[in-house]
Coordinates of C-alpha atoms and ligand atoms in Angstrom, one line a residue:
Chain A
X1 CA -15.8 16.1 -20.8
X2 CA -15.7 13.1 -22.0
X3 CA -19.5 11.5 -21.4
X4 CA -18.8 7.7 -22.8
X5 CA -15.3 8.0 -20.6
X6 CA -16.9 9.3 -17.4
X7 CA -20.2 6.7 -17.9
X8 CA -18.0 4.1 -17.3
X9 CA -16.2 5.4 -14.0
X10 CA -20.6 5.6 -12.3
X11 CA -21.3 2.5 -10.4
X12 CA -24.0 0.3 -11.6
X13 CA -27.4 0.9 -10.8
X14 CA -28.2 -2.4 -9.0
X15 CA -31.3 -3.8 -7.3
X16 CA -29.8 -3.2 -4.1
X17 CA -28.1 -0.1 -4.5
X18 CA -31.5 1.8 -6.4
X19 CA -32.5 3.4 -3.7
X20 CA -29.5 5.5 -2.9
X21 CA -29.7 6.4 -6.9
X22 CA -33.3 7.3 -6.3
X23 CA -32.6 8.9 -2.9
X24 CA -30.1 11.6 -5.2
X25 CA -32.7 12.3 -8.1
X26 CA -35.2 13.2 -5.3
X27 CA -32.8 15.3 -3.6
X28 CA -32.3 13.3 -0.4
X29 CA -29.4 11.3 0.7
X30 CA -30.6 8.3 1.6
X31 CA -28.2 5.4 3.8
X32 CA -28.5 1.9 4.6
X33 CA -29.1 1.4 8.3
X34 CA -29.4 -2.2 9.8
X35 CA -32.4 -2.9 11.4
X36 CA -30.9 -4.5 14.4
X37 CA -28.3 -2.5 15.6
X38 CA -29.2 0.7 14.2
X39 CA -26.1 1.5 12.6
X40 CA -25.4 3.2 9.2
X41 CA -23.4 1.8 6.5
X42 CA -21.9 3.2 2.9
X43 CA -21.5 1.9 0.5
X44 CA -24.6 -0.8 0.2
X45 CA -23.9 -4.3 1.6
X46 CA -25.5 -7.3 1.3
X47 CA -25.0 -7.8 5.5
X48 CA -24.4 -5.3 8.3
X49 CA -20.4 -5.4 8.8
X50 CA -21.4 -4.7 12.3
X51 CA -23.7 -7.5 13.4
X52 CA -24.1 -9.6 10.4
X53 CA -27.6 -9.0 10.0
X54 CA -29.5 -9.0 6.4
X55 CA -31.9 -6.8 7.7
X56 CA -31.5 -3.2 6.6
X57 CA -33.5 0.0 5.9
X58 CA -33.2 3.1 3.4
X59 CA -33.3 5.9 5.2
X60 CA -33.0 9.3 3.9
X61 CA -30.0 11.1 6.6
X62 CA -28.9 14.7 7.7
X63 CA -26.8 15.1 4.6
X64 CA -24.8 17.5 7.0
X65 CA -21.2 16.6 8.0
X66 CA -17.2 18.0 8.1
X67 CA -14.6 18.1 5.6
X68 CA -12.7 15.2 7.3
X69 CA -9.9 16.0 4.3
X70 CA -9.0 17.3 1.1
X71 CA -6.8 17.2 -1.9
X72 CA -6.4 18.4 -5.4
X73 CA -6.0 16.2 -8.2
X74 CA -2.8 17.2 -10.9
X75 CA -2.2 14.5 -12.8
X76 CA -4.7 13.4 -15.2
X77 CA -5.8 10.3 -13.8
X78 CA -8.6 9.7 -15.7
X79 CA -9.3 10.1 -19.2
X80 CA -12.6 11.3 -18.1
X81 CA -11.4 14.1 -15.9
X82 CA -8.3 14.9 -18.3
X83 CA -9.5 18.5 -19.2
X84 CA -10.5 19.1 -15.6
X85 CA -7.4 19.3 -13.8
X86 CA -6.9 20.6 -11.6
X87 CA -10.0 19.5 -8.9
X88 CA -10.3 19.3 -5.4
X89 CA -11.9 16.3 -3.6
X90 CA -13.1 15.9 -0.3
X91 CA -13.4 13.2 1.9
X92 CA -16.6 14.2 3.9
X93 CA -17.6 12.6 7.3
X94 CA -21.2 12.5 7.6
X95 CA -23.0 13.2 10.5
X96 CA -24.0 9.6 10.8
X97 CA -20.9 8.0 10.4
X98 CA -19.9 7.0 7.1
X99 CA -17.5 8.9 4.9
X100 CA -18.0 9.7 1.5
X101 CA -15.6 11.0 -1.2
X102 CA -17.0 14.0 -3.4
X103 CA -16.1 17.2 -4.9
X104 CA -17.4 20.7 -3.3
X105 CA -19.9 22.3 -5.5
X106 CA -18.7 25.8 -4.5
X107 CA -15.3 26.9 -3.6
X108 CA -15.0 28.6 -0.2
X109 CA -12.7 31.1 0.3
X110 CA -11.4 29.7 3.1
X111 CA -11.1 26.1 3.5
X112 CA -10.1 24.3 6.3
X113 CA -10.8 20.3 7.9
X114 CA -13.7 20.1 10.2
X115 CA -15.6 22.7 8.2
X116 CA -19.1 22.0 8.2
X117 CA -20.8 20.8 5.3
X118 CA -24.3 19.6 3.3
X119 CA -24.8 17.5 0.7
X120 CA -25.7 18.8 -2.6
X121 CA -26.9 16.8 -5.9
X122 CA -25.9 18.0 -9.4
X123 CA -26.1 16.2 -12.5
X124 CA -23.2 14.5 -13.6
X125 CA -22.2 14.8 -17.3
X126 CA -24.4 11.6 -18.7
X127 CA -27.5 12.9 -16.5
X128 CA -27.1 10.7 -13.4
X129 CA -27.4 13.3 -10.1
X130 CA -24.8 12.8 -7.7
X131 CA -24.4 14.0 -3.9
X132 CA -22.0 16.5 -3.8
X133 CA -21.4 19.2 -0.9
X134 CA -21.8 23.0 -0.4
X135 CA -20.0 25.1 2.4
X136 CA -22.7 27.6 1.9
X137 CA -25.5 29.3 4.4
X138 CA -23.5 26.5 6.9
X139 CA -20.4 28.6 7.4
X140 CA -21.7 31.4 8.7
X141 CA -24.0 29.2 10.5
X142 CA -21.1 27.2 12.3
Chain B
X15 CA 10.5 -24.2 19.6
X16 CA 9.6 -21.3 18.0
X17 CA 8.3 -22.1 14.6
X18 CA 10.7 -19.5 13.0
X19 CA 13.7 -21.4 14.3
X20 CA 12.8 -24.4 11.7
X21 CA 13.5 -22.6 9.0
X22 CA 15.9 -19.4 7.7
X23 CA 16.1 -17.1 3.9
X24 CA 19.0 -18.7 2.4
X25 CA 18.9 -16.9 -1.1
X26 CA 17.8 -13.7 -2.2
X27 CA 18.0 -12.1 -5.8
X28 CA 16.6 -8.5 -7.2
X29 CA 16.5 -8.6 -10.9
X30 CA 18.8 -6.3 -12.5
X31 CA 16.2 -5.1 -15.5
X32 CA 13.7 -2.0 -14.5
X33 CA 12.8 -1.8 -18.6
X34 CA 12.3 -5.4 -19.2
X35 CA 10.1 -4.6 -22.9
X36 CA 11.4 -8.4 -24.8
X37 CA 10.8 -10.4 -21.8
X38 CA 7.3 -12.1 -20.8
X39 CA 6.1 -11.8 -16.9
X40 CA 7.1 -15.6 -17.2
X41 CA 10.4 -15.4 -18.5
X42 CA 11.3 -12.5 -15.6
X43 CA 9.4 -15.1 -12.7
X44 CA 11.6 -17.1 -14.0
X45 CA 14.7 -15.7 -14.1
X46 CA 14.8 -14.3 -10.7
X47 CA 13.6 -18.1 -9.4
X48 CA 16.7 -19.0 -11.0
X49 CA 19.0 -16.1 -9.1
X50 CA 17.6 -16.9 -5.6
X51 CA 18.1 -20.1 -6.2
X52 CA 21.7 -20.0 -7.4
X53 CA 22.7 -17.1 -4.5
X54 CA 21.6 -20.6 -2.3
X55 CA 23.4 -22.9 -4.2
X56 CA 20.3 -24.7 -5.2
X57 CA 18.3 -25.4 -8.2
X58 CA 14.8 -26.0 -9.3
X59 CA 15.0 -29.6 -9.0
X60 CA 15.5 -28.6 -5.6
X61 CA 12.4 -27.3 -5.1
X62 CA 9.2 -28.5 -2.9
X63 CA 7.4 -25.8 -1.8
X64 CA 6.1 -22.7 -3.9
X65 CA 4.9 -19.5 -2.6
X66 CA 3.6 -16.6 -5.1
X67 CA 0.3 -13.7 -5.4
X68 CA -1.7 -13.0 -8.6
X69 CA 1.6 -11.3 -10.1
X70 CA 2.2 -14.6 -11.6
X71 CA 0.6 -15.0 -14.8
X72 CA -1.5 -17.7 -16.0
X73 CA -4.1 -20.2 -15.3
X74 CA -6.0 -19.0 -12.0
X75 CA -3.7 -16.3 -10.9
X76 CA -1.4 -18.4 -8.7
X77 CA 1.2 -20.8 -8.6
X78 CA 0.2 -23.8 -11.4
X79 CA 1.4 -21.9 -14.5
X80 CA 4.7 -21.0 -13.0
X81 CA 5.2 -24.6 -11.2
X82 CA 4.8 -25.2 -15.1
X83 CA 6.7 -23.2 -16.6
X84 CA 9.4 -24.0 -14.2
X85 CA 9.3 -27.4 -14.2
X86 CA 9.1 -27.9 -10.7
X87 CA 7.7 -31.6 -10.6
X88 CA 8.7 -32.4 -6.6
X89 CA 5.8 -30.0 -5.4
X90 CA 4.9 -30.8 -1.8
X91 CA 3.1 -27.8 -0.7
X92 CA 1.8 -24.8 -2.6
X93 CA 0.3 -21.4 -1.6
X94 CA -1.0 -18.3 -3.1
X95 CA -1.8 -15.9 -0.7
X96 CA -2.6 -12.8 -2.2
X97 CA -2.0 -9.5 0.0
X98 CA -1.0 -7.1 -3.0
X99 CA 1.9 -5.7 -2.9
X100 CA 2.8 -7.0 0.9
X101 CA 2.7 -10.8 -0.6
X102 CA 6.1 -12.3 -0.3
X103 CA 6.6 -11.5 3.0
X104 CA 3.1 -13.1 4.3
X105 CA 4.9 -15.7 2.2
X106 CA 8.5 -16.3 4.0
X107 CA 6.7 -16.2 7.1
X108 CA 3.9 -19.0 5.6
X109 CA 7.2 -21.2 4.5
X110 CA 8.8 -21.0 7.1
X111 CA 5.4 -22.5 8.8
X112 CA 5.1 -25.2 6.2
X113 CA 9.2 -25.9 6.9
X114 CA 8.4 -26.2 10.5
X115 CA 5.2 -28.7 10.1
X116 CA 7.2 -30.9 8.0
X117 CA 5.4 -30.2 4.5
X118 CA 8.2 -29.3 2.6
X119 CA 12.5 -28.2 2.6
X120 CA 12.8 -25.3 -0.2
X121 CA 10.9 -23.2 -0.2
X122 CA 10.8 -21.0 -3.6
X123 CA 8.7 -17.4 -3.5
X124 CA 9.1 -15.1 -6.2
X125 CA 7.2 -11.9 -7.6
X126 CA 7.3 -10.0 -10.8
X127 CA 5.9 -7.5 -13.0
X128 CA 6.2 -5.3 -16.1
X129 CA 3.8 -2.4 -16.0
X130 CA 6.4 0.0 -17.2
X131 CA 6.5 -1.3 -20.8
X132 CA 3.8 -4.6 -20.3
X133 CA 0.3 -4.2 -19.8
X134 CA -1.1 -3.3 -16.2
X135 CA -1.6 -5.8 -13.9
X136 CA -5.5 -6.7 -13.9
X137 CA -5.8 -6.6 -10.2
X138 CA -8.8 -8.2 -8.3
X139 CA -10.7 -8.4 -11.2
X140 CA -13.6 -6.2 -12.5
X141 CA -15.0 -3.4 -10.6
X142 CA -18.2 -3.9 -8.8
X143 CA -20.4 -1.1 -8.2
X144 CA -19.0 -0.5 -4.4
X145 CA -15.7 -0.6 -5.5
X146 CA -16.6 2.9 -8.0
X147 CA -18.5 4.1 -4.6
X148 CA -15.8 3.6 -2.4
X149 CA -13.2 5.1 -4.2
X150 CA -15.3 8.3 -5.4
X151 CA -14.3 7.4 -8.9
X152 CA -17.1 9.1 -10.5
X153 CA -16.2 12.1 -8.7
X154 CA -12.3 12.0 -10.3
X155 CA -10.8 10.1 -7.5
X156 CA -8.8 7.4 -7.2
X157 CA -5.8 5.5 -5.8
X158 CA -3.1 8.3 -5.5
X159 CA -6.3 10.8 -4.0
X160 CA -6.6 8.4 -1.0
X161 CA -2.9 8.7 -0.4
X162 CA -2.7 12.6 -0.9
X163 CA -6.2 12.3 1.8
X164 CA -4.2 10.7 4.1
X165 CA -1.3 13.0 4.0
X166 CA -3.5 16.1 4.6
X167 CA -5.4 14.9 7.5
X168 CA -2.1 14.0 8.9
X169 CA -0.3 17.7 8.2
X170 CA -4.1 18.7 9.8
X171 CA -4.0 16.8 12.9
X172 CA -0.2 16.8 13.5
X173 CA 1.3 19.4 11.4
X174 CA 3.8 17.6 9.6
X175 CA 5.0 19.5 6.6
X176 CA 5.5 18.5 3.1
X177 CA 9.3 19.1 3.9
X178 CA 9.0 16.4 6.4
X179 CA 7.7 14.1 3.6
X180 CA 10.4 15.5 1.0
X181 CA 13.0 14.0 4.1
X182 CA 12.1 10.2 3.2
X183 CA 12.4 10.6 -0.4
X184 CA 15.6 12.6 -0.2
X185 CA 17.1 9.9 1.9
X186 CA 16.1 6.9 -0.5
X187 CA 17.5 9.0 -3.5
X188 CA 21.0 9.1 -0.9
X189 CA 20.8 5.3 -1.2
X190 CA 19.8 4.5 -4.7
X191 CA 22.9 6.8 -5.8
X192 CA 25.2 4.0 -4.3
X193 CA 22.8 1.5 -6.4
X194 CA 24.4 1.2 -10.1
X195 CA 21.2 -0.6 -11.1
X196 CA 18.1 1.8 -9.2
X197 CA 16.5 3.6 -11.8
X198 CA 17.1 6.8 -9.9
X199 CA 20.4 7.9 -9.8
X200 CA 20.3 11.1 -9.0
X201 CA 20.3 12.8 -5.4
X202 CA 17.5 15.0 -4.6
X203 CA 17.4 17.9 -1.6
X204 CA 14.2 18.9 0.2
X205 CA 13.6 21.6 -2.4
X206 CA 13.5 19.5 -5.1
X207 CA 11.0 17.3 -4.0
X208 CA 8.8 20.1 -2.9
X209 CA 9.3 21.9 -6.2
X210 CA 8.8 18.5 -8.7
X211 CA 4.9 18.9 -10.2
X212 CA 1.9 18.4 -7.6
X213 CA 0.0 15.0 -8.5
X214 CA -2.5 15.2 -5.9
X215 CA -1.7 17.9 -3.8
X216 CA -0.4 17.7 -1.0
X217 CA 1.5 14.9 -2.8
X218 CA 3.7 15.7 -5.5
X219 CA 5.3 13.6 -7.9
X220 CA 8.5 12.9 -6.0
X221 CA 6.3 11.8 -3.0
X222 CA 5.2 9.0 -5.3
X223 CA 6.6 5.7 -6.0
X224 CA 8.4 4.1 -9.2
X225 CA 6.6 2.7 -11.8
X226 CA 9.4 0.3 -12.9
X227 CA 9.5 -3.5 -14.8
X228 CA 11.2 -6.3 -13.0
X229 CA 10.8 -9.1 -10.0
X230 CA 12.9 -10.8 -6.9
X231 CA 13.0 -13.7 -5.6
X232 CA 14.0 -16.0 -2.5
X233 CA 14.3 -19.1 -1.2
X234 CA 13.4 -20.0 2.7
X235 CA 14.9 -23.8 3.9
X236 CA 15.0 -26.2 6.8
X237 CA 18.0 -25.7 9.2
X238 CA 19.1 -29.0 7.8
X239 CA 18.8 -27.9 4.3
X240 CA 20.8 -24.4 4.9
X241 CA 23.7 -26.8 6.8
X242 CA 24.3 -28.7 3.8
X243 CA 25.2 -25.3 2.0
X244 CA 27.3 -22.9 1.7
X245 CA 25.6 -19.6 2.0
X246 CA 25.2 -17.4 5.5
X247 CA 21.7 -17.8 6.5
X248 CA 19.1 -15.1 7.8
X249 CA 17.4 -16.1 10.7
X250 CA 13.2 -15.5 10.7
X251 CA 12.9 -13.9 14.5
X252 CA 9.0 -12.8 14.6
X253 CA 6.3 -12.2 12.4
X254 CA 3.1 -10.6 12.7
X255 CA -0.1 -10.1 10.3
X256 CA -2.9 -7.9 10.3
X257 CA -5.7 -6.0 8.2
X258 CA -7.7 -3.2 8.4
X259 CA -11.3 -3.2 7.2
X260 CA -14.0 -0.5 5.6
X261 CA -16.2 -0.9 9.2
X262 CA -19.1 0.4 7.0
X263 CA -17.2 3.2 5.5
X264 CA -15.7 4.4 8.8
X265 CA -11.8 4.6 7.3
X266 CA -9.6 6.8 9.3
X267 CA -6.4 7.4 7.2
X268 CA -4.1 8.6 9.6
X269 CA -3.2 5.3 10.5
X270 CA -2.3 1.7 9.4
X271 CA -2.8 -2.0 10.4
X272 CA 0.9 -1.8 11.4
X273 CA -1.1 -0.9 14.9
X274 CA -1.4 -4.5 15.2
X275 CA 0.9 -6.7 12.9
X276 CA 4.1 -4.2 14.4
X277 CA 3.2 -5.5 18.2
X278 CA 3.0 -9.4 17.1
X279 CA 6.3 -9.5 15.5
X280 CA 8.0 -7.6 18.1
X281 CA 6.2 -10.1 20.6
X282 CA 7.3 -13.5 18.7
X283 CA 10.9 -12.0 18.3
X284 CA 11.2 -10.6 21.9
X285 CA 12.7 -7.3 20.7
X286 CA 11.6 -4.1 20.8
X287 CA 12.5 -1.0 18.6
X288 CA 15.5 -0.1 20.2
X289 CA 16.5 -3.5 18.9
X290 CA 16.3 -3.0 15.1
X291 CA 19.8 -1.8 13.2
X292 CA 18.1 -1.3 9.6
X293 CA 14.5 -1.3 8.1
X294 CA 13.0 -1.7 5.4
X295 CA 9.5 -0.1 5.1
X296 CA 7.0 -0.4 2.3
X297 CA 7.4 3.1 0.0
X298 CA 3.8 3.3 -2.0
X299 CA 4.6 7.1 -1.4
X300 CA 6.1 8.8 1.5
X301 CA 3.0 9.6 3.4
X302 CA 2.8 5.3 4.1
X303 CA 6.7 5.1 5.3
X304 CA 5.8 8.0 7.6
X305 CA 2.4 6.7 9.0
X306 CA 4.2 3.0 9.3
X307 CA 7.5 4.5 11.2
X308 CA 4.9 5.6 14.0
X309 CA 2.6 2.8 13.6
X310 CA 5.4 0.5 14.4
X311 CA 6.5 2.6 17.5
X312 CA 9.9 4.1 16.3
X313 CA 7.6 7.0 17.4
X314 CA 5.1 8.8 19.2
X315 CA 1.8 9.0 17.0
X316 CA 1.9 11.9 14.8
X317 CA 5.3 12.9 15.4
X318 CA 6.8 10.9 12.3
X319 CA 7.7 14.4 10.5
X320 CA 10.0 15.4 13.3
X321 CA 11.2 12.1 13.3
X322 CA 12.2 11.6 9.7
X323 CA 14.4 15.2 9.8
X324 CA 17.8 15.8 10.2
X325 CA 19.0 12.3 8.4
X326 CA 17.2 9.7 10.9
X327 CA 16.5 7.6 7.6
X328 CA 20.0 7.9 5.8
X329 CA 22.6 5.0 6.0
X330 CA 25.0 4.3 7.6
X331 CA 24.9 6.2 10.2
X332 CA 21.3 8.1 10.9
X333 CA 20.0 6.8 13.8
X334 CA 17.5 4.4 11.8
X335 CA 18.9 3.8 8.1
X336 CA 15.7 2.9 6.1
X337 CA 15.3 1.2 2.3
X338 CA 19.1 1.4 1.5
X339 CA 18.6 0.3 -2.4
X340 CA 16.7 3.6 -2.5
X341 CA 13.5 1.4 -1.9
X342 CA 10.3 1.8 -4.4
X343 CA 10.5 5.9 -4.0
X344 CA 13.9 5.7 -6.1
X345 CA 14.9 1.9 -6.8
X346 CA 12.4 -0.6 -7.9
X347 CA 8.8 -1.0 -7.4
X348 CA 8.6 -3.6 -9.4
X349 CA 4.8 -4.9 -10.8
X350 CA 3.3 -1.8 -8.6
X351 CA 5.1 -4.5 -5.7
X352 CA 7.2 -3.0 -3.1
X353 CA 7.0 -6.8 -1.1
X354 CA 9.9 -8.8 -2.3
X355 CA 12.3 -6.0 -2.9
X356 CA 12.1 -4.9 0.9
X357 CA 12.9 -9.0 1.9
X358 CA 16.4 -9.1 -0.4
X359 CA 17.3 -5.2 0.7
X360 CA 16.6 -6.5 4.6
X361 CA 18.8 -9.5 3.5
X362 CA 21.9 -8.3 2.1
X363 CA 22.0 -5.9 5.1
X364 CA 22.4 -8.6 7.7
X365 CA 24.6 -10.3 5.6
X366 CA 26.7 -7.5 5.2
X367 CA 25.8 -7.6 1.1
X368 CA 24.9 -3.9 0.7
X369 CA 25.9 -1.4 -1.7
X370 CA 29.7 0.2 -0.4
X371 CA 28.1 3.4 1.1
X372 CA 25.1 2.2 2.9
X373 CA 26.1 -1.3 4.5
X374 CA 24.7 -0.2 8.1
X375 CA 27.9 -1.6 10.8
X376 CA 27.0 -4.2 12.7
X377 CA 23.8 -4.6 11.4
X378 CA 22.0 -7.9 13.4
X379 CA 18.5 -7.3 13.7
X380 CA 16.4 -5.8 10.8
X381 CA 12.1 -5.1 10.0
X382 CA 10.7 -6.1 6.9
X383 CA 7.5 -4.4 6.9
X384 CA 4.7 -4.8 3.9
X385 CA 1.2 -2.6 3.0
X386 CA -0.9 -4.4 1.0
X387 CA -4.5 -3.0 -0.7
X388 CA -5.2 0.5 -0.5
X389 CA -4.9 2.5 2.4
X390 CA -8.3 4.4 1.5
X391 CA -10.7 1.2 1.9
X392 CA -9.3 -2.1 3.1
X393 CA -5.2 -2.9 3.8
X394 CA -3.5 -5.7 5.5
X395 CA -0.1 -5.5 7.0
X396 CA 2.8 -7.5 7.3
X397 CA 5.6 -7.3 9.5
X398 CA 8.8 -9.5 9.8
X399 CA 11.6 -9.5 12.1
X400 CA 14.7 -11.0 10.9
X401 CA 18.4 -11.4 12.4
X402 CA 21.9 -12.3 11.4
X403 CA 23.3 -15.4 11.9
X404 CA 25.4 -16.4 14.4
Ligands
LIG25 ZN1 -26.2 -4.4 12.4

């Protein structure tokens, strides 16, 4: 792959988003959760879209959820990824709310929506550790 | 009196180019501000109000390069509302608001584009770091992945088919091959669709939209104005706007703020969808013509795949003839924007101006509905309702 390419597609490392980075490298996915009404949010904002408030927590979550969908990306989309086609994405809804595109860092033999996931981390080409998710040990736990 | 009933479309144009490689994004603004204006029998000294997004190229994204460019020194009111790819029809509704206040006569709107041999349009601007998050960019994904996660849910939760897809785009290759300038001439069947290469599965790339140069225009006047000319009007009925937001990353894709702009324009123009003859329905890829069609009500929720089979879509005479150019799936799409090309469509149908072939009879009442953004993180919707003149 491509490392210079694919650099350029990671967010920023920002003041406010460093703890989520910092959450992955430790193993933990961490949220943001308002203070005042409790609720989650991804990805980082400045205010809770919920109540407005500036008041907000990291908090490291379940890092279960389901496969809310999936699809497999064909065309070469990015000049990053043009070697990898073809890969599957998910769209994963956590257990706290929030949904979260990734890729699955097994394949299952059998994949299907609402099947139970938890989040993984795995280094990314340039280093950076991002969450992805595993159908493992859950599967036959579900 | 109902705002709309101050003013009516009184020229349309659709640019004949979809390879436009010797012309600037000026020179094709301005070329299809000319045919609007002419189908009216206007001209730009005509012109008071000016309506276009951040297609138009220049100083601050809006309209004062191309109110430059064009001359268009009587300028009384000005707007630049920006709701990608939906814009012009947020604008015809906005003129026809200004019309009715009194704060201007002609109203001018016009969109174009060039990505098929031009640059890309820049879009909002540079990524911030949400933007990459939101998207899963890192992870591979991007704009066509949201799509292709919207069609799977759907097939999940409702079981439509990718046959039932391949039904929209068969029908809008049926039209474009009574179109001598779409850029798809040729008919497809079912199979074919199904069969052309996956792109994001369970999309493939026949599910997808064109990628084509070009523009359209058209021009919204006063009653008084349209009187004084010699050109059947279309008459504004209802119109209805609406977005959809992130809700701290709770997006459900099955659906589309159609919920809600759909119901408001069907309000304001006190008809219902029994009412509507012809439709035009934004075609980013056939997974947001089917999630609209139920969105809107021509169906039960989830049951747009049934709804689509058997010819439903194809003009003249399934029971709901849809994007008769052939539509962005086999037309135009020009600039990556579906908007203006779904206003002239809806116009030449009421005005009995379609292509020989697909002119729906008797066609008095037509939709004009708009996506604008990304179905994955944040859209707006906008829905119009316009009619024949008596
Ligand atoms: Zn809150």
């Amino acid at each position: 792959m491509d490392v210079a390419a694919y650099e350029k597609l990671l967010p920023d490392i920002t003041p406010r988003n460093k703890p989520f980075w910092d959450g992955c490298a430790a193993g933990e996915l961490r949220l943001q959760r308002c203070t005042d009404c409790g609720r989650h949010r991804f990805p980082d904002a400045p205010v809770c879209p919920q109540c407005l408030s500036s008041s907000a927590s990291w908090e490291a979550v379940s890092g279960t959820g389901t496969i809310w969908s999936w699809c497999t990306m064909h065309q070469r989309y990015f000049a990053a990824f043009a070697d990898e086609v073809p890969y599957r994405l998910v769209y994963v809804r956590l257990t706290e709310g929030p949904l979260v595109i990734s890729v699955l860092a097994d394949e299952p033999d059998e994949l299907r929506l609402d099947l139970p996931v938890r989040v993984v981390f795995r280094p990314s080409p340039g280093g950076r550790v991002i969450p992805q998710f595993s159908t493992g040990d859950l599967v036959t736990a579900a | 009196m109902n705002a709309n009933d101050a003013a009516v479309i009184i020229g349309a144009y659709e640019h004949p180019g979809r390879e436009l490689p010797d012309k600037s994004l000026a020179q094709i603004h301005a070329e299809v501000a000319i045919g609007a204006l002419a189908d009216a029998g206007l001209t730009l000294d005509d012109v008071d109000g000016f309506f276009l997004g951040h297609d138009a190229p220049g100083y601050g994204g809006g309209w004062v390069s191309m109110a430059e460019y064009l001359g268009l020194r009587s300028l009384t009111y000005m707007d630049s509302t920006e709701s990608g790819g939906a814009s012009p029809i947020y604008h015809v509704s906005h003129a026809a608001a200004a019309i009715a206040a009194g704060k201007c006569n002609v109203a001018l709107i016009t969109l174009a584009g060039k990505p098929r041999t031009g640059i890309q349009p820049g879009g909002g601007g540079p990524l911030r770091p949400e933007d990459s998050f939101e998207m899963g960019m890192f992870t591979g994904a991007g704009l066509v992945s949201t799509y292709a996660l919207a069609a799977q849910r759907h097939m999940y939760e409702y079981g439509t088919t990718s046959e039932q897809l391949a039904e929209i785009k068969v029908a809008a290759t049926i039209h474009a091959s009574h179109n001598p300038n779409a850029f798809l001439q040729k008919v497809m069947t079912v199979e074919d669709v199904v069969n052309s290469p996956l792109v994001a599965d369970p999309l493939h790339r026949a599910d997808c939209c064109l990628v084509t140069d070009g523009g359209g225009a058209v021009v919204v006047v006063s009653r008084e104005v349209a009187r004084s000319l010699n050109r059947q009007p279309v008459k504004i009925l209802g119109q209805g706007e609406a977005a959809k937001l992130t809700d701290g990353g709770r997006v459900d894709l099955t659906y589309t703020s159609a919920v809600q702009s759909g119901p408001r324009a069907f309000e304001q123009a006190g008809v219902t969808v029994n009412d509507i003859d012809y439709v035009s329905i934004y075609d980013s890829f056939t997974i947001t013509v089917l999630e609209i069609l139920e969105d809107l009500g021509f169906c039960e929720k989830g049951e747009g795949g049934r709804f689509v089979m058997d010819g439903t879509l194809v003009a003249p005479h399934g029971r709901l003839p849809f994007n008769t150019d052939g539509g962005g799936l086999s037309n135009n799409h020009p600039g990556h924007r579906g908007g203006i090309t779904k206003i002239i469509e809806a116009v030449r149908q009421l005005r009995g101006e379609a292509n020989q072939g697909v002119q729906v009879p008797d066609c008095e009442i037509a939709l004009v509905h708009g996506n604008g953004g990304d179905l994955g993180t944040r859209m707006r919707s906008a829905t119009m309702i316009l009619g024949r003149d008596a």
